[in-house]
Coordinates of C-alpha atoms and ligand atoms in Angstrom, one line a residue:
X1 CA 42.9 -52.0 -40.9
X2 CA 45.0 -54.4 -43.0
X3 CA 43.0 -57.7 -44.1
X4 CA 44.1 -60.6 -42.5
X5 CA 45.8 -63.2 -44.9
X6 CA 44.0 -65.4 -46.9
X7 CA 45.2 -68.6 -48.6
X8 CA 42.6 -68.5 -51.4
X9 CA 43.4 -65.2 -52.4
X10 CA 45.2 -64.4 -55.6
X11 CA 48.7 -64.1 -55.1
X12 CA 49.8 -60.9 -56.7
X13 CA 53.6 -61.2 -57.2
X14 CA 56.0 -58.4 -59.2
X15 CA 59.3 -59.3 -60.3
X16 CA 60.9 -56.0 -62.0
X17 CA 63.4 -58.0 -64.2
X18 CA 64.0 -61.4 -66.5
X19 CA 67.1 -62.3 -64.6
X20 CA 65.2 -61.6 -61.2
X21 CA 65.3 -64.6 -58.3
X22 CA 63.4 -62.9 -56.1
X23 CA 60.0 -60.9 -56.9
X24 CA 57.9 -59.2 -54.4
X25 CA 54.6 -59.7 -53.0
X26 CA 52.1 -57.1 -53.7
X27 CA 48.8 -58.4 -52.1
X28 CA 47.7 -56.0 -48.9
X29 CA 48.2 -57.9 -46.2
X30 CA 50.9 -60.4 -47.1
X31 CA 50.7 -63.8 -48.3
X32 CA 50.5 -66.7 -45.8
X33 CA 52.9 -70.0 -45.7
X34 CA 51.5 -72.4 -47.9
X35 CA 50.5 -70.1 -51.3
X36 CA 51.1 -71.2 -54.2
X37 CA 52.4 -68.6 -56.6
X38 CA 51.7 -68.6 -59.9
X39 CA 54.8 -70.0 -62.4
X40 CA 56.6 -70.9 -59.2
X41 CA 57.7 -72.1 -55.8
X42 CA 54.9 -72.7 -52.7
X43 CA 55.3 -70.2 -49.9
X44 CA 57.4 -71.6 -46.9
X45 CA 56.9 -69.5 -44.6
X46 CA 54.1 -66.2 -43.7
X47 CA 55.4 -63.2 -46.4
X48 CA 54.4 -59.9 -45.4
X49 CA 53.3 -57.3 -48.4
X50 CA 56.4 -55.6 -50.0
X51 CA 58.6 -57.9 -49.1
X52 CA 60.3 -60.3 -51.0
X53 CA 60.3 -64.5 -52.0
X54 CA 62.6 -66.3 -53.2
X55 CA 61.9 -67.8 -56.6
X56 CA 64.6 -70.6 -57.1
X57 CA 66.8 -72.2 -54.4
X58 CA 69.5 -69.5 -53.7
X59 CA 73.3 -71.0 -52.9
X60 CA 74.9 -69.5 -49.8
X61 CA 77.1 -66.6 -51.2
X62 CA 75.2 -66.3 -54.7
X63 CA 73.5 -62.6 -55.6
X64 CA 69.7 -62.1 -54.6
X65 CA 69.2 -60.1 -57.9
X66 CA 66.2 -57.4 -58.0
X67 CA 66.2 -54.8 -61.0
X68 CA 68.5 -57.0 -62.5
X69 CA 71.1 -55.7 -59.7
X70 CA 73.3 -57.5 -57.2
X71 CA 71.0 -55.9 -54.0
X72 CA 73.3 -58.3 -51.9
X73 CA 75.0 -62.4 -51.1
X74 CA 73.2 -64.7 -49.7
X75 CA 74.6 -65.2 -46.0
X76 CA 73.2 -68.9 -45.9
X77 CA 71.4 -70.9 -48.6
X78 CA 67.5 -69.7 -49.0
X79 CA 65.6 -72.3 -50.7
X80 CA 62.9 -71.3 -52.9
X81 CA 59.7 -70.0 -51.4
X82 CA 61.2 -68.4 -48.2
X83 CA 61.0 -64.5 -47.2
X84 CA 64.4 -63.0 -48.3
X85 CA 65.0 -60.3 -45.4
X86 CA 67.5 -58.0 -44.4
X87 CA 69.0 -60.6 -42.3
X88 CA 69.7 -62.7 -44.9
X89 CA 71.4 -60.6 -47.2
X90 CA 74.9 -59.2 -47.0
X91 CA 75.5 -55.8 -49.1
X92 CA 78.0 -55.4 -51.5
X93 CA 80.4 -52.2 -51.5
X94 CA 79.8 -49.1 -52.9
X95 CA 80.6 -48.8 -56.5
X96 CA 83.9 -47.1 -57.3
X97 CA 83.7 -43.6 -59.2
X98 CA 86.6 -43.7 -60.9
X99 CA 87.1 -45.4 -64.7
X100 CA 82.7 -45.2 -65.7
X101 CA 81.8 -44.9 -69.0
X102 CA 80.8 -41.1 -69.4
X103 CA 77.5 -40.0 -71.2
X104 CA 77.2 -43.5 -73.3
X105 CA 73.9 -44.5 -72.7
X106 CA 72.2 -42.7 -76.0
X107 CA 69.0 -42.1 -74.2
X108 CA 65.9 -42.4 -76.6
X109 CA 64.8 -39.1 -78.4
X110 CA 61.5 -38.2 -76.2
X111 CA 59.4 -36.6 -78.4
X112 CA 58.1 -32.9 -77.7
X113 CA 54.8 -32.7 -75.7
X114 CA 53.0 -29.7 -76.6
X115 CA 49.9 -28.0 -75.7
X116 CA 49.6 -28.3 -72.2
X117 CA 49.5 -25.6 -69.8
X118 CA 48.9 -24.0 -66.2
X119 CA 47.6 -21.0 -64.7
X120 CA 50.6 -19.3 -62.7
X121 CA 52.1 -16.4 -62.2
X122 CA 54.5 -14.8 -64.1
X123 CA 57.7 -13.3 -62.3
X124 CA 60.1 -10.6 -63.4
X125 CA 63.3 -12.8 -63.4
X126 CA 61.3 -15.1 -66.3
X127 CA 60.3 -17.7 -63.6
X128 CA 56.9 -18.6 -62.6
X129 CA 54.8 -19.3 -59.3
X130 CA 52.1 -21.8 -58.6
X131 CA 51.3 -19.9 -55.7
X132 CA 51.4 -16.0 -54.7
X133 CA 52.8 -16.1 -51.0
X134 CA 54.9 -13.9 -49.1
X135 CA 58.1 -14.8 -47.5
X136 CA 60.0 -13.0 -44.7
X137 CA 63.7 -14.0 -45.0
X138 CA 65.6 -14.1 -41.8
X139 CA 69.3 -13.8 -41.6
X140 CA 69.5 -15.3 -38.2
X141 CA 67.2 -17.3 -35.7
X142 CA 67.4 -15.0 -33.1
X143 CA 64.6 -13.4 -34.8
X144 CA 62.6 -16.1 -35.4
X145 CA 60.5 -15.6 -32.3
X146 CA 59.6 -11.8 -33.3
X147 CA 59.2 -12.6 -36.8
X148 CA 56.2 -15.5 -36.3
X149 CA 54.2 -13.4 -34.0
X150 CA 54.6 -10.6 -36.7
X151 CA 53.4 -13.2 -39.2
X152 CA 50.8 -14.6 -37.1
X153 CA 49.7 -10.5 -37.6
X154 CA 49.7 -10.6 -41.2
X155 CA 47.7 -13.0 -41.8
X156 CA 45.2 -12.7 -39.1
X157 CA 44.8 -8.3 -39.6
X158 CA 46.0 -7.7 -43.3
X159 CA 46.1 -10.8 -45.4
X160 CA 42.2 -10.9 -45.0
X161 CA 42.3 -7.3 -47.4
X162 CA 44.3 -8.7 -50.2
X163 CA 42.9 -12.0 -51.4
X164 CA 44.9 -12.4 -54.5
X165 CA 47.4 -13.6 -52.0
X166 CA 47.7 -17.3 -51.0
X167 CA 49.4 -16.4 -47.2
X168 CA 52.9 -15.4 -45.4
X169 CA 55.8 -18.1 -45.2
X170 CA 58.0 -17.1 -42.5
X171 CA 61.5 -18.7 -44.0
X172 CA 62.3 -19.7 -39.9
X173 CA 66.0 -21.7 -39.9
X174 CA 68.6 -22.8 -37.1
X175 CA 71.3 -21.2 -38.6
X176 CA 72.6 -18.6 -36.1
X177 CA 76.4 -17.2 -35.4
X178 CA 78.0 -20.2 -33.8
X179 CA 78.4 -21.1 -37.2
X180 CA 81.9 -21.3 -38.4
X181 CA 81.0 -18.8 -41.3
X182 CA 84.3 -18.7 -43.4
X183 CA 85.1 -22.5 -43.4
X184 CA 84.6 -24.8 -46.2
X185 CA 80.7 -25.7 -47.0
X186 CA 79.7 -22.8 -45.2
X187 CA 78.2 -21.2 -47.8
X188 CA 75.6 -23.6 -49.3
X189 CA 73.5 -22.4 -45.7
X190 CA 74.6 -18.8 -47.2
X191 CA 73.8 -19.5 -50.8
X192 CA 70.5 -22.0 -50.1
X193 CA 69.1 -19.1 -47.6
X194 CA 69.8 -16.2 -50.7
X195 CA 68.2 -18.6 -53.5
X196 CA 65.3 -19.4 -51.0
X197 CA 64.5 -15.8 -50.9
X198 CA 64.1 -15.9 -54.6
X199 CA 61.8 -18.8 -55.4
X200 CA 59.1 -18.5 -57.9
X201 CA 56.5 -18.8 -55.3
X202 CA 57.9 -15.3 -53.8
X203 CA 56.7 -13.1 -56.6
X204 CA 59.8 -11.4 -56.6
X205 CA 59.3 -9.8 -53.3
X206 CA 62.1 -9.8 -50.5
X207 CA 61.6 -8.5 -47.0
X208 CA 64.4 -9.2 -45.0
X209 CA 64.5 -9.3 -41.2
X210 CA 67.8 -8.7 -39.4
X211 CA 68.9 -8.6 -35.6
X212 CA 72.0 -6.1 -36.3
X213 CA 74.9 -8.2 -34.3
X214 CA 74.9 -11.1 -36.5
X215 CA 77.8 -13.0 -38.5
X216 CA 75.4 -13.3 -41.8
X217 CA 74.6 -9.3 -42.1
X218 CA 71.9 -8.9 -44.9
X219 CA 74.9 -7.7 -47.1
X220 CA 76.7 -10.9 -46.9
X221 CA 73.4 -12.6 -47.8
X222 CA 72.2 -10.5 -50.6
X223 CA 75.1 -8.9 -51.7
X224 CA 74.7 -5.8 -54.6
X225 CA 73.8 -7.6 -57.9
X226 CA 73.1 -11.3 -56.2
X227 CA 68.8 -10.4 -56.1
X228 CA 67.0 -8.6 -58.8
X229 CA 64.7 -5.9 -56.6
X230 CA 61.3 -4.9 -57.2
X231 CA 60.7 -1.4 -59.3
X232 CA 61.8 1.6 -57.2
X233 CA 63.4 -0.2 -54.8
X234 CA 67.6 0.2 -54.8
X235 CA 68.7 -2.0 -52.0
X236 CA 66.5 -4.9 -50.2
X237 CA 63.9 -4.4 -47.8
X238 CA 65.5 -4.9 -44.0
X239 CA 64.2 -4.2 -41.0
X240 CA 66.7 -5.0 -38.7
X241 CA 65.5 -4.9 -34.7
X242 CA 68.4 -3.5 -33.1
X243 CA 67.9 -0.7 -34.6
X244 CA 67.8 2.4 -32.5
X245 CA 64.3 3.8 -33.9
X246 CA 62.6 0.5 -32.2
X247 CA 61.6 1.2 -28.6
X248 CA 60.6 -2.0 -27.2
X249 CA 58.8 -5.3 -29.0
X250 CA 55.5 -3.8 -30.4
X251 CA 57.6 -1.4 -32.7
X252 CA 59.5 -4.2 -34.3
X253 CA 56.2 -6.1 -34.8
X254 CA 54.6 -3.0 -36.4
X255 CA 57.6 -2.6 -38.5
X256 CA 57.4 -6.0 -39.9
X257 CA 53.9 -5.5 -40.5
X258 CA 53.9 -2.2 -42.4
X259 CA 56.8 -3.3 -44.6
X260 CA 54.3 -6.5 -45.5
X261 CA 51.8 -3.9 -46.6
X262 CA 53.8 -2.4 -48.8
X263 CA 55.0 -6.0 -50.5
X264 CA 51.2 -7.4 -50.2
X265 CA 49.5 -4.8 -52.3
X266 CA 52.1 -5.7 -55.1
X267 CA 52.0 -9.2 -55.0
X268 CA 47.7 -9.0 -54.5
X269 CA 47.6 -7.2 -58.2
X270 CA 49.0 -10.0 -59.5
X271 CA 46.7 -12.0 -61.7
X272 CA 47.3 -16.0 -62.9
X273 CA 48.1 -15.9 -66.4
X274 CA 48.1 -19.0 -69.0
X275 CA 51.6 -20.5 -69.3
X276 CA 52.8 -23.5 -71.4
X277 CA 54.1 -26.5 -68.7
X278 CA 57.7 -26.3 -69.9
X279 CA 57.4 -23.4 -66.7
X280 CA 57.1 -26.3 -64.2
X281 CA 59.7 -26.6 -62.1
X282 CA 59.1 -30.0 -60.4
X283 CA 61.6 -31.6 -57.5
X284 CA 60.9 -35.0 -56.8
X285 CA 61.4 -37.0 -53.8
X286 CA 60.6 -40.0 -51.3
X287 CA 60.4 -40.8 -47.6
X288 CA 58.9 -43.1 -45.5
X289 CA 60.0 -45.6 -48.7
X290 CA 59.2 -49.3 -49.0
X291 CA 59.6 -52.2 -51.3
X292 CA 56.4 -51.0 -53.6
X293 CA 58.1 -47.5 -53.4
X294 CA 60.2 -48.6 -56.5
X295 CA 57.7 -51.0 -58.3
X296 CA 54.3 -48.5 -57.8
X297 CA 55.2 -44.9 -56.7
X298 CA 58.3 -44.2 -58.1
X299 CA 57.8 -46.1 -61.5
X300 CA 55.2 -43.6 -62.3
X301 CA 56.8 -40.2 -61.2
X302 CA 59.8 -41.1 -63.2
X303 CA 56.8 -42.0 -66.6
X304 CA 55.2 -38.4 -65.3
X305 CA 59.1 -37.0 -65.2
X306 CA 59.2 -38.1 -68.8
X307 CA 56.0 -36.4 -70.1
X308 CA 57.5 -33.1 -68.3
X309 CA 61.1 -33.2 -69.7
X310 CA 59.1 -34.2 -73.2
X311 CA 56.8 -30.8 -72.4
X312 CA 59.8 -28.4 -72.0
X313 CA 60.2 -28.7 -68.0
X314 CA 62.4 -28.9 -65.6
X315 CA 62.4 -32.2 -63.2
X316 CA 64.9 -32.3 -60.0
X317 CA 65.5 -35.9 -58.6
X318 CA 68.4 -35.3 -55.2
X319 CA 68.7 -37.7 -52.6
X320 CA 72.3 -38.7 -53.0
X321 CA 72.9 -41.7 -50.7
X322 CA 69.7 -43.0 -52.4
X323 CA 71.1 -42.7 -56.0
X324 CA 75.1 -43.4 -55.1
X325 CA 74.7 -47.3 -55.7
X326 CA 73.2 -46.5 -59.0
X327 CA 76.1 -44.1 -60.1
X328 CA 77.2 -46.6 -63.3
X329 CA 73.6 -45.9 -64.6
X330 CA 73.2 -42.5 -63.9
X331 CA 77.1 -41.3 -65.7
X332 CA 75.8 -43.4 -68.6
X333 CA 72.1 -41.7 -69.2
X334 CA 74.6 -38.0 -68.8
X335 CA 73.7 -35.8 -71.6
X336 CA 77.8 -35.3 -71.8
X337 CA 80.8 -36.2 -70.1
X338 CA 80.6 -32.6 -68.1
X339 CA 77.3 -33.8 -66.5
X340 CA 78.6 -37.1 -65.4
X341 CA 81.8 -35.3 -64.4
X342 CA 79.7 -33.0 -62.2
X343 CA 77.6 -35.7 -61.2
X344 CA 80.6 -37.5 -60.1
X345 CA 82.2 -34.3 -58.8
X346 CA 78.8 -34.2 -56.2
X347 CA 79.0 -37.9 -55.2
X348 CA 82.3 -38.1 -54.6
X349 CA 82.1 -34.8 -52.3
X350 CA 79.0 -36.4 -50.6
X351 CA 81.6 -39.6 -49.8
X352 CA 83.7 -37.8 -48.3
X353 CA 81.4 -35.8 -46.4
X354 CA 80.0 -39.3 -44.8
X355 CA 83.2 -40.6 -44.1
X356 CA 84.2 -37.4 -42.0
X357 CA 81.8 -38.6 -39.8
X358 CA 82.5 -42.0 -39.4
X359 CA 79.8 -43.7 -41.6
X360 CA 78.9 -44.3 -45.2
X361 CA 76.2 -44.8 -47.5
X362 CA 74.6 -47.7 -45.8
X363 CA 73.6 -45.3 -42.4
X364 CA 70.8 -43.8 -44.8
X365 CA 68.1 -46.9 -44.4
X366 CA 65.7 -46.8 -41.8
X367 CA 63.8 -49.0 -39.5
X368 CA 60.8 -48.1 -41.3
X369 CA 62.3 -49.2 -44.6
X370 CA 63.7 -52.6 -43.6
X371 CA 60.1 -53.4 -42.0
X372 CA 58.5 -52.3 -45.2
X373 CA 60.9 -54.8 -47.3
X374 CA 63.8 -52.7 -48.2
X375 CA 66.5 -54.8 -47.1
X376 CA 69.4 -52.4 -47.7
X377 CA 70.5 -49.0 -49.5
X378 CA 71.6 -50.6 -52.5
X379 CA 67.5 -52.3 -53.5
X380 CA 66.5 -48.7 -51.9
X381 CA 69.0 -46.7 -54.8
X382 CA 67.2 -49.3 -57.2
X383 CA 64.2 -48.3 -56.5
X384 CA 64.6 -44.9 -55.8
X385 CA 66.4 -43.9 -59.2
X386 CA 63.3 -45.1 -60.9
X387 CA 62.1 -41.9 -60.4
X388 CA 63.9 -39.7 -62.8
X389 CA 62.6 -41.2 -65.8
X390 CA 64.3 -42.2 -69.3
X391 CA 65.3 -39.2 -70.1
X392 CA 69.2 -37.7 -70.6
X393 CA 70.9 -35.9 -67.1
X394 CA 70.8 -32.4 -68.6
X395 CA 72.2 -30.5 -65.9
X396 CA 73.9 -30.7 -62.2
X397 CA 72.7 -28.5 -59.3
X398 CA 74.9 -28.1 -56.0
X399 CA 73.7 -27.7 -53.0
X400 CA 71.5 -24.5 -52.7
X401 CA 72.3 -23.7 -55.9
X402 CA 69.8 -22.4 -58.5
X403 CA 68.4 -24.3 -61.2
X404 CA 69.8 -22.7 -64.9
X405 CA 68.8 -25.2 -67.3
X406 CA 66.2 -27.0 -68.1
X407 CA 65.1 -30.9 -68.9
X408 CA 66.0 -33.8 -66.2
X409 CA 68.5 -32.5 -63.5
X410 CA 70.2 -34.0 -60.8
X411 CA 69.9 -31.7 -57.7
X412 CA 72.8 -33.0 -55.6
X413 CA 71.0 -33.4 -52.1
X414 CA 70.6 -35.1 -48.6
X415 CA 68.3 -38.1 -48.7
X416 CA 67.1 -36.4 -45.4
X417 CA 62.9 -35.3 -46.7
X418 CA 63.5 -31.5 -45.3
X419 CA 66.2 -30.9 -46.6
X420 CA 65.8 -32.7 -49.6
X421 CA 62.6 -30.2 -50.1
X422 CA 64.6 -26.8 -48.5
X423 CA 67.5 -27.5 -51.5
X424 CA 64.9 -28.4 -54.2
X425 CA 63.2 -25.0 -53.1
X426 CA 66.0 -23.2 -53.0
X427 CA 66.9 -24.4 -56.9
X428 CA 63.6 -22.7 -58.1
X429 CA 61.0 -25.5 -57.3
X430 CA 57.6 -24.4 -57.9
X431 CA 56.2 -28.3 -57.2
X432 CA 56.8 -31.0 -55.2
X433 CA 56.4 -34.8 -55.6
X434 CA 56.3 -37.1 -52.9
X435 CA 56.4 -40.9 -53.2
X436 CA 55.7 -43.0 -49.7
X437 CA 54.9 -46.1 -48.3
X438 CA 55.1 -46.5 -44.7
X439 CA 53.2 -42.8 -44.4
X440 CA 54.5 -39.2 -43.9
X441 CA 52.1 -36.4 -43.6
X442 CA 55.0 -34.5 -45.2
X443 CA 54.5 -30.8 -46.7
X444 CA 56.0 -27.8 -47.4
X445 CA 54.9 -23.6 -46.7
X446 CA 56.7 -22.2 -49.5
X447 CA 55.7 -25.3 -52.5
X448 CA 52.5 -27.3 -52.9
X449 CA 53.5 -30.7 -52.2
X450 CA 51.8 -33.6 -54.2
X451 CA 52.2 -36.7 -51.8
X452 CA 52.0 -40.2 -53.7
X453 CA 51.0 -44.0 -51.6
X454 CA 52.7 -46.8 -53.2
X455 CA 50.0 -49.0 -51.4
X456 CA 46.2 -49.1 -52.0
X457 CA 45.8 -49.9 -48.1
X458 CA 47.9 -47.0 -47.1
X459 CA 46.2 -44.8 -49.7
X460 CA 43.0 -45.6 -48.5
X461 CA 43.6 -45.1 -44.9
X462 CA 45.5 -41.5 -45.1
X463 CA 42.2 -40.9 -47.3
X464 CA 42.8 -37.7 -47.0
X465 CA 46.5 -37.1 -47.0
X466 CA 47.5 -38.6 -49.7
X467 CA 46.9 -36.7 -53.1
X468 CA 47.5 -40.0 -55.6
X469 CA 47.0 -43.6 -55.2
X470 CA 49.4 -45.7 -57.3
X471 CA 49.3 -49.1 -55.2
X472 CA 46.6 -49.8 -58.2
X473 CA 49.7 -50.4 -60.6
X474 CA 50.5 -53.5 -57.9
X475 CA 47.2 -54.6 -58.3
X476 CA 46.7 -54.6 -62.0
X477 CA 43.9 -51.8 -61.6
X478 CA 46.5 -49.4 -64.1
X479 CA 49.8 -49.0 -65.4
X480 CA 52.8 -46.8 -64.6
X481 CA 52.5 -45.3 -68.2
X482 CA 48.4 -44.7 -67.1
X483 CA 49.1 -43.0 -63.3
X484 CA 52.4 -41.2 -64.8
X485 CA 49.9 -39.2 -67.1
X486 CA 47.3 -39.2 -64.0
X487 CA 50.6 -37.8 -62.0
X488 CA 51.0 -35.1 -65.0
X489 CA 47.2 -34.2 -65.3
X490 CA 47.2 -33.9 -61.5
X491 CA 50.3 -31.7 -61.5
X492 CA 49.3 -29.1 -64.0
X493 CA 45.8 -28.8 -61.5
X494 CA 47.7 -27.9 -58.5
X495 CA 50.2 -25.9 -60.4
X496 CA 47.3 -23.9 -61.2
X497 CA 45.6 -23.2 -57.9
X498 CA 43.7 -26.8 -56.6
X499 CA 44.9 -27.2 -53.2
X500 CA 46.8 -30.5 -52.3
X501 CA 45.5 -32.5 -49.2
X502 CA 48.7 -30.7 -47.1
X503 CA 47.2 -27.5 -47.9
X504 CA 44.0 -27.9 -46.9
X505 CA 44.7 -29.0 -43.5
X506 CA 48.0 -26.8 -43.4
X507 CA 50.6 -29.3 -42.5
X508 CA 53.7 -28.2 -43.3
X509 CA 57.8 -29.3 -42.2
X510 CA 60.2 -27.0 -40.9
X511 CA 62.9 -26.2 -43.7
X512 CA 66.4 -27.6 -42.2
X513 CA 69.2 -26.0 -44.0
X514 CA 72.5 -28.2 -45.0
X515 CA 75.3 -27.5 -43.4
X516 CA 78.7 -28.8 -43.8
X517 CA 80.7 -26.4 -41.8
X518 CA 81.4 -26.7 -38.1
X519 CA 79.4 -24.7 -35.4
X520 CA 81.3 -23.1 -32.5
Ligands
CA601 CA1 63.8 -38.3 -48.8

């Protein structure tokens, strides 16, 4: 239950920059009309937490500045001490992409973190898993149904023989043939299913089920040379159920399941193995965001996304409409112009893509959000960008591309949480951070997912859902630099076998595939 308000509280305020006229309030529960805040005006009006004051009278027309950013005009005058909501507030336009300074923004030298390390498990290809999980790729849904009852097989008669292994992730997906398959975009489904099949978590194992008829045959998706195979194996592992040799349902089932043998005895001789951190390979995200998401939550994963770039890893942050407004920034910290030209290859794509279908950047804020404080997309992109840190844009991933470099990368995503997570996992993420405010019981099958409150309250409610409380950086209880290295020390646990809340209960989201291309 929140606490009601309370006049003789202390009013907790956070304004996130010097040239700020509006801060936010922090305290659980809101702040009622008549509070005096500390340094300035008297509340007008009831404020709820998250949300923001104004600090100084604020001229119809003139900026409401947060982050030191234009998040909007004034649509009427908003004297001092009155809530500043989303009514009030008139966005400005998306920033051009043409004619920003490219890679200028000489990023501080992070010194090298060494010495820390996880327990995971090493893979042929060089990469590494924080779990040892089977997947069954599926090059169609019609086989979706056949393939979870096989599943619900494995891990009910043979799982229980190999305990090395952590369980059986049926890779389930809506793509089917009334997909357009040759027309442009279609193959980041193609390319995001293929490089799903290969994430760390895998081991390096594929089975592969088929129905025979379909558009994406398992040679289009894993074509000669695309997937390294296991030892003695010279083509993939299909079982496709149209095949002649399976007389009725049970057959394919016992298929499936004798082909899982075969990849579980592998996978159960596996063994964790000390590995330094510069292994992790960590996508970052939030959902269910308020206005603490980017003064609590996402403050501290981008101070944790430092210590990993500085310890040799790889960090992911996607989410383009939530990063668009923030483009200027993010060309600037570039490592070179051919990141920021990639970067700005991505967003400009992702404009286009919206404006096919008749909206734009500003579609991407919820209810949810605009309850919790966030008054638009452009203080959302402020607050969301927080998240990747300090350090330099190293690389540029497509959509369901792979991950090939290291350091701070910008995985070019849907905001949407699934697939967010489906294209992080499908870029080689072996750990997932999730920031949120309003609440999501959010996970993932194939990734441990590390969920984050912005808010005390919320943090104590979803006691056990959420997996870090930093709503204490709000309340003065720690810092961002303090839960960023709580965030780090938390990571390298899970990455080496502790089970996040999600696990434990086994909550996990569907994975939702991106696709572009029409369907027929
Ligand atoms: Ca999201």
């Amino acid at each position: 239950m929140d606490a009601p308000p309370d006049a003789s509280r202390n009013p907790v305020m956070v304004r996130m920059h010097a040239d700020d006229n509006v801060a936010v309030v922090a305290n659980d529960g809101g702040l009622p009309a008549g509070t005096a805040l500390p340094g300035g005006p008297v509340l007008l009006e009831a404020v709820p937490q998250a949300h923001k004051v104004a600090l100084v009278d604020i001229a119809a027309g003139a900026p409401v500045l947060r982050y030191g950013v234009a998040i909007g005009r004034a649509r009427a005058a908003v004297a001092a001490g009155r809530w500043v909501h989303e009514r009030l507030l008139e966005p400005p336009p998306a920033p051009v992409l043409d004619g920003l300074p490219l890679a200028t923004a000489r990023a501080p030298a992070l010194p090298a973190l060494e010495g820390h390390t996880f327990e995971g498990y090493r893979n042929a290809d060089g990469s590494v898993g924080t779990r040892n999980l089977l997947a069954i790729t599926q090059t169609v849904q019609c086989v979706a149904g056949v393939v979870e009852v096989a599943a619900a097989r494995i891990r009910s008669e043979v799982l229980p023989r190999f305990p090395n292994v952590d369980g059986v992730v049926a890779l389930e997906h809506a793509y089917g043939c009334g997909v357009a398959i040759d027309a442009p975009g279609a193959e980041i489904p193609i390319r995001t299913l293929r490089n799903l099949a290969r994430n760390p978590n895998f081991g390096g194992e594929l089975l592969v089920v088929s129905l025979g008829c379909e558009k994406l045959q398992p040679a289009r998706l894993l074509p000669p040379g695309s997937i390294a195979l296991a030892a003695g194996e010279d083509a993939p592992d299909v079982v496709c159920l149209q095949d002649p040799a399976h007389v009725g349902f049970g057959s394919m089932v016992d298929r499936i399941v004798e082909r899982a043998r075969v990849h579980l005895e592998r996978l159960d001789a596996r063994r964790r193995e000390t590995v330094p951190a510069s292994e992790l390979v960590v996508g970052v995200q939030c959902g269910g965001s308020d206005a603490l998401s980017g003064v609590t939550a996402n403050p501290a994963v981008g101070a944790c996304a430092d210590l990993l770039v500085r310890a040799g890893a790889t960090v992911m942050f996607s989410e383009t409409t939530e990063v668009r407004d923030g483009i200027a920034q993010l060309a600037a910290r570039a490592a070179s112009p051919e990141v920021a030209q990639a970067m700005l290859r991505e967003m400009a794509w992702y404009d286009d893509y919206l404006r096919r279908g008749g909206v734009d950047r500003s579609a991407n804020t919820t209810p949810g959000n605009k309850a919790g404080g966030l008054s638009n997309i452009v203080e959302k992109a402020m607050g969301s960008i927080v998240k990747s840190g300090s350090a330099p844009i190293s690389g540029v991933v497509p959509p369901g591309d792979r991950a090939t470099v290291r350091g701070l990368l910008y995985a070019a995503t849907p905001a949407s949480d699934f697939v967010c997570g489906t294209l992080q996992l499908a870029a080689g993420m072996n750990l997932h951070v999730f920031t949120t405010g309003r609440g999501t019981p959010y996970g993932l099958a194939a990734c441990p997912v590390i969920k984050v409150a912005t808010r005390t309250e919320l943090a104590r409610r979803w006691h056990d859902l959420m997996d870090l409380d930093a709503g204490r950086i709000a309340s003065g209880e720690a810092t961002v630099e303090e839960t960023g290295w709580a965030l780090f020390r938390l990571l390298l646990e899970v990455a080496s076998g502790r089970r996040t809340w999600a696990e434990r209960w086994g909550l996990h989201n569907q994975l939702v595939l991106f696709n572009p291309a029409p369907v027929t």
